[in-house]
Amino acid sequence: MTEMVTRWIEDHAHRLTTLDPEAPLTDLLPLLDIVRDAKVVAIGASTRQSHELSALSHRIVRLLVEERGFRSLAIEGDNPSSVGLDEYIRTGAGDPRALLAGARSFWQTEEILDVVRWTRSFNRRHPDDPVRFVDTAPAAREHLAQLSLPDGLARIELGLAEDTIRWHEHTADKIVYWGGLAHTVNGTPRTVSPSSPPMTHRNAGSYLRERFGAGYVSIGLTFHHGLAPGPVPEPPAEFADAILGGTALDAYLLDPRADGQAAVRAWFTTPTRTRLLGPHYDPADDAAHHLSGGSLADWCDAVLQVREVTPARLLSHTGD
């Protein structure tokens, strides 16, 4: 079956010709057929610490803003308003490099800075139709204490979804949600490892799918091996990443729900594991770091695969 699935991917995938955020977006245009009229599109990466996956996320943000009119961007992990980034993209006030230095550590990369600067540039060119950052106001989560959810990640997942839903109801904007794969897939439920015991519960993506239906589109970004930032070996054979990265393509876009032979469909719809790195990762125990509890076709409306990754570039605080 492995060979059959690999050949099918090579025959049906759309090759990505560049990962340069400033390059033309022609190779990503097939993604628009998957996005269609979505209200929320989530970009979920299997690691936050890869240059290639971050640059590819930037390209998808550009595509959705420029070609589909998305005007709000939620970057998981911090509140852009409190950091000062929302004011910067609206008015140009402040130094974005210095502002990011006050954000959470995984925002402190040159790749995130590139997205912030591109957003500001877009807003200068479109002053009457700007892009905004989603404001994840703490007040929006006050009622979570009333709910019968356990503390920890399950509560966080619901909060992430409700921030996005609240913003959509307030603004009517179409929203790009950029975060981690564990949060963005349609997980009803899904399991995150390693943990003891493994954490199994609904995630933000499942609540957003429940709220928006087909109006919520989940895009998964995966990789095969590389540096993120330390060495990451080839994935275990039973991981979906092993087959996704075993093709002759260096980077590609794939619809996991496309028609195929019965054996191919079975592979995409059978529960699997895919690697999941961060915030901590032990390469000596690589197989322990994974997402499970669903299939690729359950989790994602589109998969973008990069064979080899290199580290995200840590933010320099020396200025330009």
Short mmCIF file of C-alpha atoms in Angstrom, two decimals:
data_model
loop_
_atom_site.label_atom_id
_atom_site.label_comp_id
_atom_site.label_asym_id
_atom_site.label_seq_id
_atom_site.Cartn_x
_atom_site.Cartn_y
_atom_site.Cartn_z
CA MET A 1 0.00 0.00 0.00
CA THR A 2 2.84 2.40 0.82
CA GLU A 3 4.07 2.42 -2.77
CA MET A 4 0.55 2.91 -4.11
CA VAL A 5 -0.10 5.90 -1.82
CA THR A 6 3.29 7.40 -2.67
CA ARG A 7 2.59 7.15 -6.40
CA TRP A 8 -0.88 8.63 -5.94
CA ILE A 9 0.56 11.61 -4.05
CA GLU A 10 3.18 12.19 -6.73
CA ASP A 11 0.47 12.10 -9.40
CA HIS A 12 -2.06 14.32 -7.61
CA ALA A 13 -0.06 16.74 -5.47
CA HIS A 14 0.59 20.33 -6.58
CA ARG A 15 4.32 21.00 -6.49
CA LEU A 16 5.39 24.11 -4.56
CA THR A 17 8.00 25.92 -6.59
CA THR A 18 9.23 28.32 -3.92
CA LEU A 19 8.98 29.06 -0.21
CA ASP A 20 9.94 32.71 -0.62
CA PRO A 21 7.23 34.87 1.04
CA GLU A 22 7.77 37.62 -1.53
CA ALA A 23 7.56 35.37 -4.61
CA PRO A 24 4.47 35.11 -6.84
CA LEU A 25 1.73 32.91 -5.38
CA THR A 26 0.91 30.97 -8.54
CA ASP A 27 1.87 27.57 -7.11
CA LEU A 28 -0.53 28.07 -4.18
CA LEU A 29 -3.57 28.94 -6.28
CA PRO A 30 -5.02 25.37 -6.09
CA LEU A 31 -5.51 26.07 -2.38
CA LEU A 32 -8.23 28.57 -3.28
CA ASP A 33 -10.44 25.73 -4.56
CA ILE A 34 -10.20 24.13 -1.11
CA VAL A 35 -10.74 27.36 0.83
CA ARG A 36 -13.77 28.39 -1.27
CA ASP A 37 -16.00 30.70 0.84
CA ALA A 38 -14.51 29.87 4.24
CA LYS A 39 -14.97 32.33 7.10
CA VAL A 40 -12.02 31.02 9.14
CA VAL A 41 -8.94 29.33 7.69
CA ALA A 42 -6.45 27.82 10.12
CA ILE A 43 -2.79 27.25 9.28
CA GLY A 44 -1.40 24.67 11.69
CA ALA A 45 2.26 23.63 11.65
CA SER A 46 3.74 20.52 13.25
CA THR A 47 6.52 22.74 14.64
CA ARG A 48 6.78 26.49 15.21
CA GLN A 49 10.57 26.41 14.93
CA SER A 50 11.03 25.82 11.20
CA HIS A 51 11.98 28.52 8.72
CA GLU A 52 10.31 26.71 5.83
CA LEU A 53 6.95 26.09 7.52
CA SER A 54 6.89 29.66 8.85
CA ALA A 55 7.70 31.10 5.41
CA LEU A 56 5.06 28.88 3.83
CA SER A 57 2.52 30.10 6.40
CA HIS A 58 3.40 33.67 5.44
CA ARG A 59 2.71 32.85 1.78
CA ILE A 60 -0.69 31.37 2.68
CA VAL A 61 -1.54 34.50 4.70
CA ARG A 62 -0.68 36.60 1.64
CA LEU A 63 -2.81 34.40 -0.61
CA LEU A 64 -5.86 34.64 1.63
CA VAL A 65 -5.53 38.38 2.16
CA GLU A 66 -4.80 39.27 -1.45
CA GLU A 67 -7.03 36.76 -3.26
CA ARG A 68 -9.91 36.06 -0.85
CA GLY A 69 -10.32 39.25 1.18
CA PHE A 70 -9.33 37.94 4.61
CA ARG A 71 -8.87 40.96 6.85
CA SER A 72 -8.12 39.60 10.33
CA LEU A 73 -5.09 37.61 11.43
CA ALA A 74 -4.93 35.62 14.65
CA ILE A 75 -1.39 34.50 15.51
CA GLU A 76 -1.60 32.00 18.32
CA GLY A 77 0.33 32.62 21.50
CA ASP A 78 0.08 36.28 22.50
CA ASN A 79 -2.20 39.30 22.30
CA PRO A 80 -1.00 41.65 19.53
CA SER A 81 -2.80 44.59 21.14
CA SER A 82 -0.97 44.24 24.44
CA VAL A 83 2.36 43.82 22.66
CA GLY A 84 1.69 46.90 20.50
CA LEU A 85 1.69 45.14 17.14
CA ASP A 86 -1.90 45.99 16.26
CA GLU A 87 -1.16 49.72 16.58
CA TYR A 88 1.97 49.28 14.50
CA ILE A 89 0.21 47.63 11.55
CA ARG A 90 -2.56 50.26 11.73
CA THR A 91 -0.47 53.40 12.15
CA GLY A 92 3.21 52.50 11.79
CA ALA A 93 3.88 53.61 15.35
CA GLY A 94 6.76 51.83 17.05
CA ASP A 95 9.60 49.53 16.06
CA PRO A 96 8.22 46.06 15.25
CA ARG A 97 11.50 44.38 16.12
CA ALA A 98 11.47 45.93 19.59
CA LEU A 99 7.77 45.13 20.02
CA LEU A 100 8.32 41.47 19.21
CA ALA A 101 11.13 41.36 21.76
CA GLY A 102 8.41 41.82 24.38
CA ALA A 103 6.27 38.98 23.04
CA ARG A 104 6.39 35.28 23.85
CA SER A 105 9.57 33.50 22.82
CA PHE A 106 8.15 31.64 19.82
CA TRP A 107 7.09 34.96 18.29
CA GLN A 108 10.65 36.23 18.48
CA THR A 109 11.71 35.16 14.99
CA GLU A 110 12.63 36.97 11.81
CA GLU A 111 9.83 35.05 10.07
CA ILE A 112 7.16 36.56 12.35
CA LEU A 113 8.77 39.97 11.89
CA ASP A 114 8.48 39.52 8.12
CA VAL A 115 4.73 38.86 8.46
CA VAL A 116 4.24 41.92 10.67
CA ARG A 117 6.11 44.14 8.23
CA TRP A 118 4.24 42.74 5.25
CA THR A 119 0.93 43.42 7.01
CA ARG A 120 1.95 47.00 7.69
CA SER A 121 2.98 47.39 4.04
CA PHE A 122 -0.38 46.03 2.89
CA ASN A 123 -2.21 48.47 5.15
CA ARG A 124 -0.24 51.41 3.80
CA ARG A 125 -1.35 50.41 0.31
CA HIS A 126 -4.96 49.79 1.40
CA PRO A 127 -5.74 52.40 4.07
CA ASP A 128 -9.50 51.98 3.60
CA ASP A 129 -9.43 48.17 3.75
CA PRO A 130 -6.75 47.19 6.28
CA VAL A 131 -5.79 43.90 7.89
CA ARG A 132 -6.22 43.73 11.66
CA PHE A 133 -4.85 41.47 14.34
CA VAL A 134 -7.43 39.58 16.37
CA ASP A 135 -7.58 40.99 19.90
CA THR A 136 -7.55 38.08 22.34
CA ALA A 137 -8.98 40.04 25.25
CA PRO A 138 -8.79 38.23 28.63
CA ALA A 139 -12.35 39.37 29.41
CA ALA A 140 -13.65 37.08 26.71
CA ARG A 141 -12.61 34.08 28.79
CA GLU A 142 -14.11 35.05 32.12
CA HIS A 143 -17.06 32.69 31.77
CA LEU A 144 -14.83 29.67 31.11
CA ALA A 145 -14.55 29.20 34.85
CA GLN A 146 -18.25 28.40 34.82
CA LEU A 147 -17.80 25.44 32.48
CA SER A 148 -17.28 21.85 33.52
CA LEU A 149 -13.96 21.49 31.75
CA PRO A 150 -10.74 20.35 33.40
CA ASP A 151 -8.03 22.89 33.95
CA GLY A 152 -5.15 23.04 31.51
CA LEU A 153 -5.09 22.47 27.80
CA ALA A 154 -8.77 21.57 27.36
CA ARG A 155 -9.77 24.94 28.78
CA ILE A 156 -7.18 26.71 26.66
CA GLU A 157 -8.51 25.03 23.50
CA LEU A 158 -12.03 26.32 24.11
CA GLY A 159 -10.67 29.79 24.87
CA LEU A 160 -8.74 29.88 21.59
CA ALA A 161 -11.87 28.97 19.66
CA GLU A 162 -14.08 31.45 21.51
CA ASP A 163 -11.62 34.29 20.91
CA THR A 164 -11.89 33.60 17.19
CA ILE A 165 -15.67 33.21 17.19
CA ARG A 166 -16.14 36.39 19.24
CA TRP A 167 -13.95 38.38 16.86
CA HIS A 168 -15.83 37.12 13.82
CA GLU A 169 -19.17 38.02 15.40
CA HIS A 170 -17.84 41.48 16.31
CA THR A 171 -16.20 42.33 12.99
CA ALA A 172 -17.68 39.97 10.35
CA ASP A 173 -14.11 39.69 9.04
CA LYS A 174 -12.82 36.54 7.44
CA ILE A 175 -10.04 35.31 9.72
CA VAL A 176 -6.71 33.59 9.19
CA TYR A 177 -5.83 31.61 12.33
CA TRP A 178 -2.10 30.77 12.44
CA GLY A 179 -1.09 28.32 15.13
CA GLY A 180 0.07 24.84 16.00
CA LEU A 181 -1.24 21.67 14.38
CA ALA A 182 -2.52 20.28 17.69
CA HIS A 183 -4.85 23.28 18.03
CA THR A 184 -6.02 23.73 14.45
CA VAL A 185 -6.95 20.23 13.21
CA ASN A 186 -10.56 19.11 13.50
CA GLY A 187 -9.93 17.00 16.59
CA THR A 188 -13.09 15.52 18.11
CA PRO A 189 -11.17 14.55 20.16
CA ARG A 190 -7.47 14.18 19.48
CA THR A 191 -4.51 13.07 21.61
CA VAL A 192 -1.28 14.99 22.21
CA SER A 193 1.88 13.12 23.23
CA PRO A 194 4.16 12.99 25.08
CA SER A 195 2.33 13.49 28.31
CA SER A 196 1.55 11.22 31.20
CA PRO A 197 -1.19 10.30 30.80
CA PRO A 198 -1.62 11.37 27.15
CA MET A 199 -3.94 14.38 26.83
CA THR A 200 -7.11 13.50 24.93
CA HIS A 201 -9.82 16.12 24.49
CA ARG A 202 -11.51 18.39 21.98
CA ASN A 203 -9.36 21.12 20.52
CA ALA A 204 -9.93 24.61 19.13
CA GLY A 205 -10.30 23.31 15.59
CA SER A 206 -13.18 21.03 16.58
CA TYR A 207 -15.08 23.91 18.20
CA LEU A 208 -14.49 26.08 15.14
CA ARG A 209 -15.71 23.30 12.83
CA GLU A 210 -18.79 22.92 15.03
CA ARG A 211 -19.48 26.66 14.83
CA PHE A 212 -18.69 27.32 11.16
CA GLY A 213 -19.14 23.92 9.52
CA ALA A 214 -17.60 23.94 6.03
CA GLY A 215 -16.79 27.59 6.70
CA TYR A 216 -13.87 26.41 8.81
CA VAL A 217 -10.92 25.13 6.76
CA SER A 218 -7.97 23.38 8.38
CA ILE A 219 -4.59 23.51 6.59
CA GLY A 220 -1.89 21.24 8.03
CA LEU A 221 1.82 21.92 7.49
CA THR A 222 4.07 18.90 7.99
CA PHE A 223 7.68 17.94 7.36
CA HIS A 224 9.82 14.82 7.09
CA HIS A 225 13.19 15.62 8.70
CA GLY A 226 15.72 18.37 9.28
CA LEU A 227 16.65 20.90 11.96
CA ALA A 228 13.93 22.48 14.13
CA PRO A 229 16.17 23.85 15.63
CA GLY A 230 18.04 20.68 16.67
CA PRO A 231 18.26 17.51 14.59
CA VAL A 232 14.95 15.79 13.81
CA PRO A 233 15.38 12.32 12.25
CA GLU A 234 13.19 10.72 9.63
CA PRO A 235 9.79 9.86 11.18
CA PRO A 236 8.82 6.35 12.28
CA ALA A 237 7.37 4.26 9.46
CA GLU A 238 3.90 4.20 11.05
CA PHE A 239 3.66 8.01 11.03
CA ALA A 240 1.81 9.69 8.16
CA ASP A 241 4.84 11.95 7.74
CA ALA A 242 6.92 8.96 6.60
CA ILE A 243 4.79 8.46 3.48
CA LEU A 244 4.10 12.17 2.95
CA GLY A 245 7.85 12.81 2.93
CA GLY A 246 8.77 9.70 0.98
CA THR A 247 7.83 11.06 -2.43
CA ALA A 248 10.07 12.55 -5.10
CA LEU A 249 8.69 16.03 -4.30
CA ASP A 250 10.55 18.46 -2.05
CA ALA A 251 7.42 20.49 -1.20
CA TYR A 252 3.82 20.17 -2.28
CA LEU A 253 0.15 20.89 -1.62
CA LEU A 254 -2.33 18.02 -1.35
CA ASP A 255 -6.06 17.56 -0.83
CA PRO A 256 -6.36 14.54 1.50
CA ARG A 257 -10.03 14.16 0.59
CA ALA A 258 -9.54 13.92 -3.17
CA ASP A 259 -10.87 10.86 -4.97
CA GLY A 260 -8.52 7.92 -5.23
CA GLN A 261 -8.32 4.15 -5.31
CA ALA A 262 -9.88 2.31 -2.38
CA ALA A 263 -6.49 1.54 -0.82
CA VAL A 264 -5.46 5.20 -1.10
CA ARG A 265 -8.71 6.40 0.43
CA ALA A 266 -8.29 3.88 3.23
CA TRP A 267 -4.85 5.29 4.05
CA PHE A 268 -6.10 8.87 4.22
CA THR A 269 -9.18 7.97 6.30
CA THR A 270 -7.57 5.51 8.74
CA PRO A 271 -6.51 6.96 12.14
CA THR A 272 -2.82 7.75 12.09
CA ARG A 273 -0.07 9.63 13.87
CA THR A 274 1.80 12.67 12.70
CA ARG A 275 4.77 14.25 14.39
CA LEU A 276 4.26 17.18 16.72
CA LEU A 277 7.24 19.12 18.07
CA GLY A 278 7.24 21.64 20.87
CA PRO A 279 7.53 23.25 23.20
CA HIS A 280 9.97 20.48 24.22
CA TYR A 281 11.45 17.81 21.99
CA ASP A 282 13.82 14.90 22.61
CA PRO A 283 15.24 13.50 19.34
CA ALA A 284 16.27 10.34 21.18
CA ASP A 285 12.56 9.72 21.84
CA ASP A 286 11.27 11.06 18.52
CA ALA A 287 8.35 8.64 18.22
CA ALA A 288 6.86 9.93 21.49
CA HIS A 289 6.22 13.36 19.99
CA HIS A 290 3.05 13.00 17.97
CA LEU A 291 -0.59 13.81 17.36
CA SER A 292 -3.06 10.93 17.20
CA GLY A 293 -6.75 10.10 17.42
CA GLY A 294 -7.84 10.90 13.87
CA SER A 295 -6.99 10.55 10.20
CA LEU A 296 -5.47 13.08 7.80
CA ALA A 297 -8.85 13.39 6.09
CA ASP A 298 -10.54 14.02 9.46
CA TRP A 299 -8.00 16.56 10.58
CA CYS A 300 -7.19 18.60 7.49
CA ASP A 301 -8.82 19.99 4.38
CA ALA A 302 -5.36 20.51 2.88
CA VAL A 303 -1.87 19.25 3.68
CA LEU A 304 1.30 21.10 2.72
CA GLN A 305 4.40 18.96 3.08
CA VAL A 306 8.06 20.03 3.13
CA ARG A 307 10.64 17.28 3.04
CA GLU A 308 13.53 18.99 4.87
CA VAL A 309 13.42 21.96 7.23
CA THR A 310 15.95 24.33 8.76
CA PRO A 311 15.63 26.38 11.97
CA ALA A 312 13.59 29.53 12.19
CA ARG A 313 15.84 32.55 12.49
CA LEU A 314 15.91 33.94 16.03
CA LEU A 315 15.10 37.61 16.18
CA SER A 316 18.09 39.89 16.27
CA HIS A 317 17.61 42.81 18.66
CA THR A 318 20.31 44.98 17.10
CA GLY A 319 17.87 46.81 14.78
CA ASP A 320 18.06 47.31 11.02
#
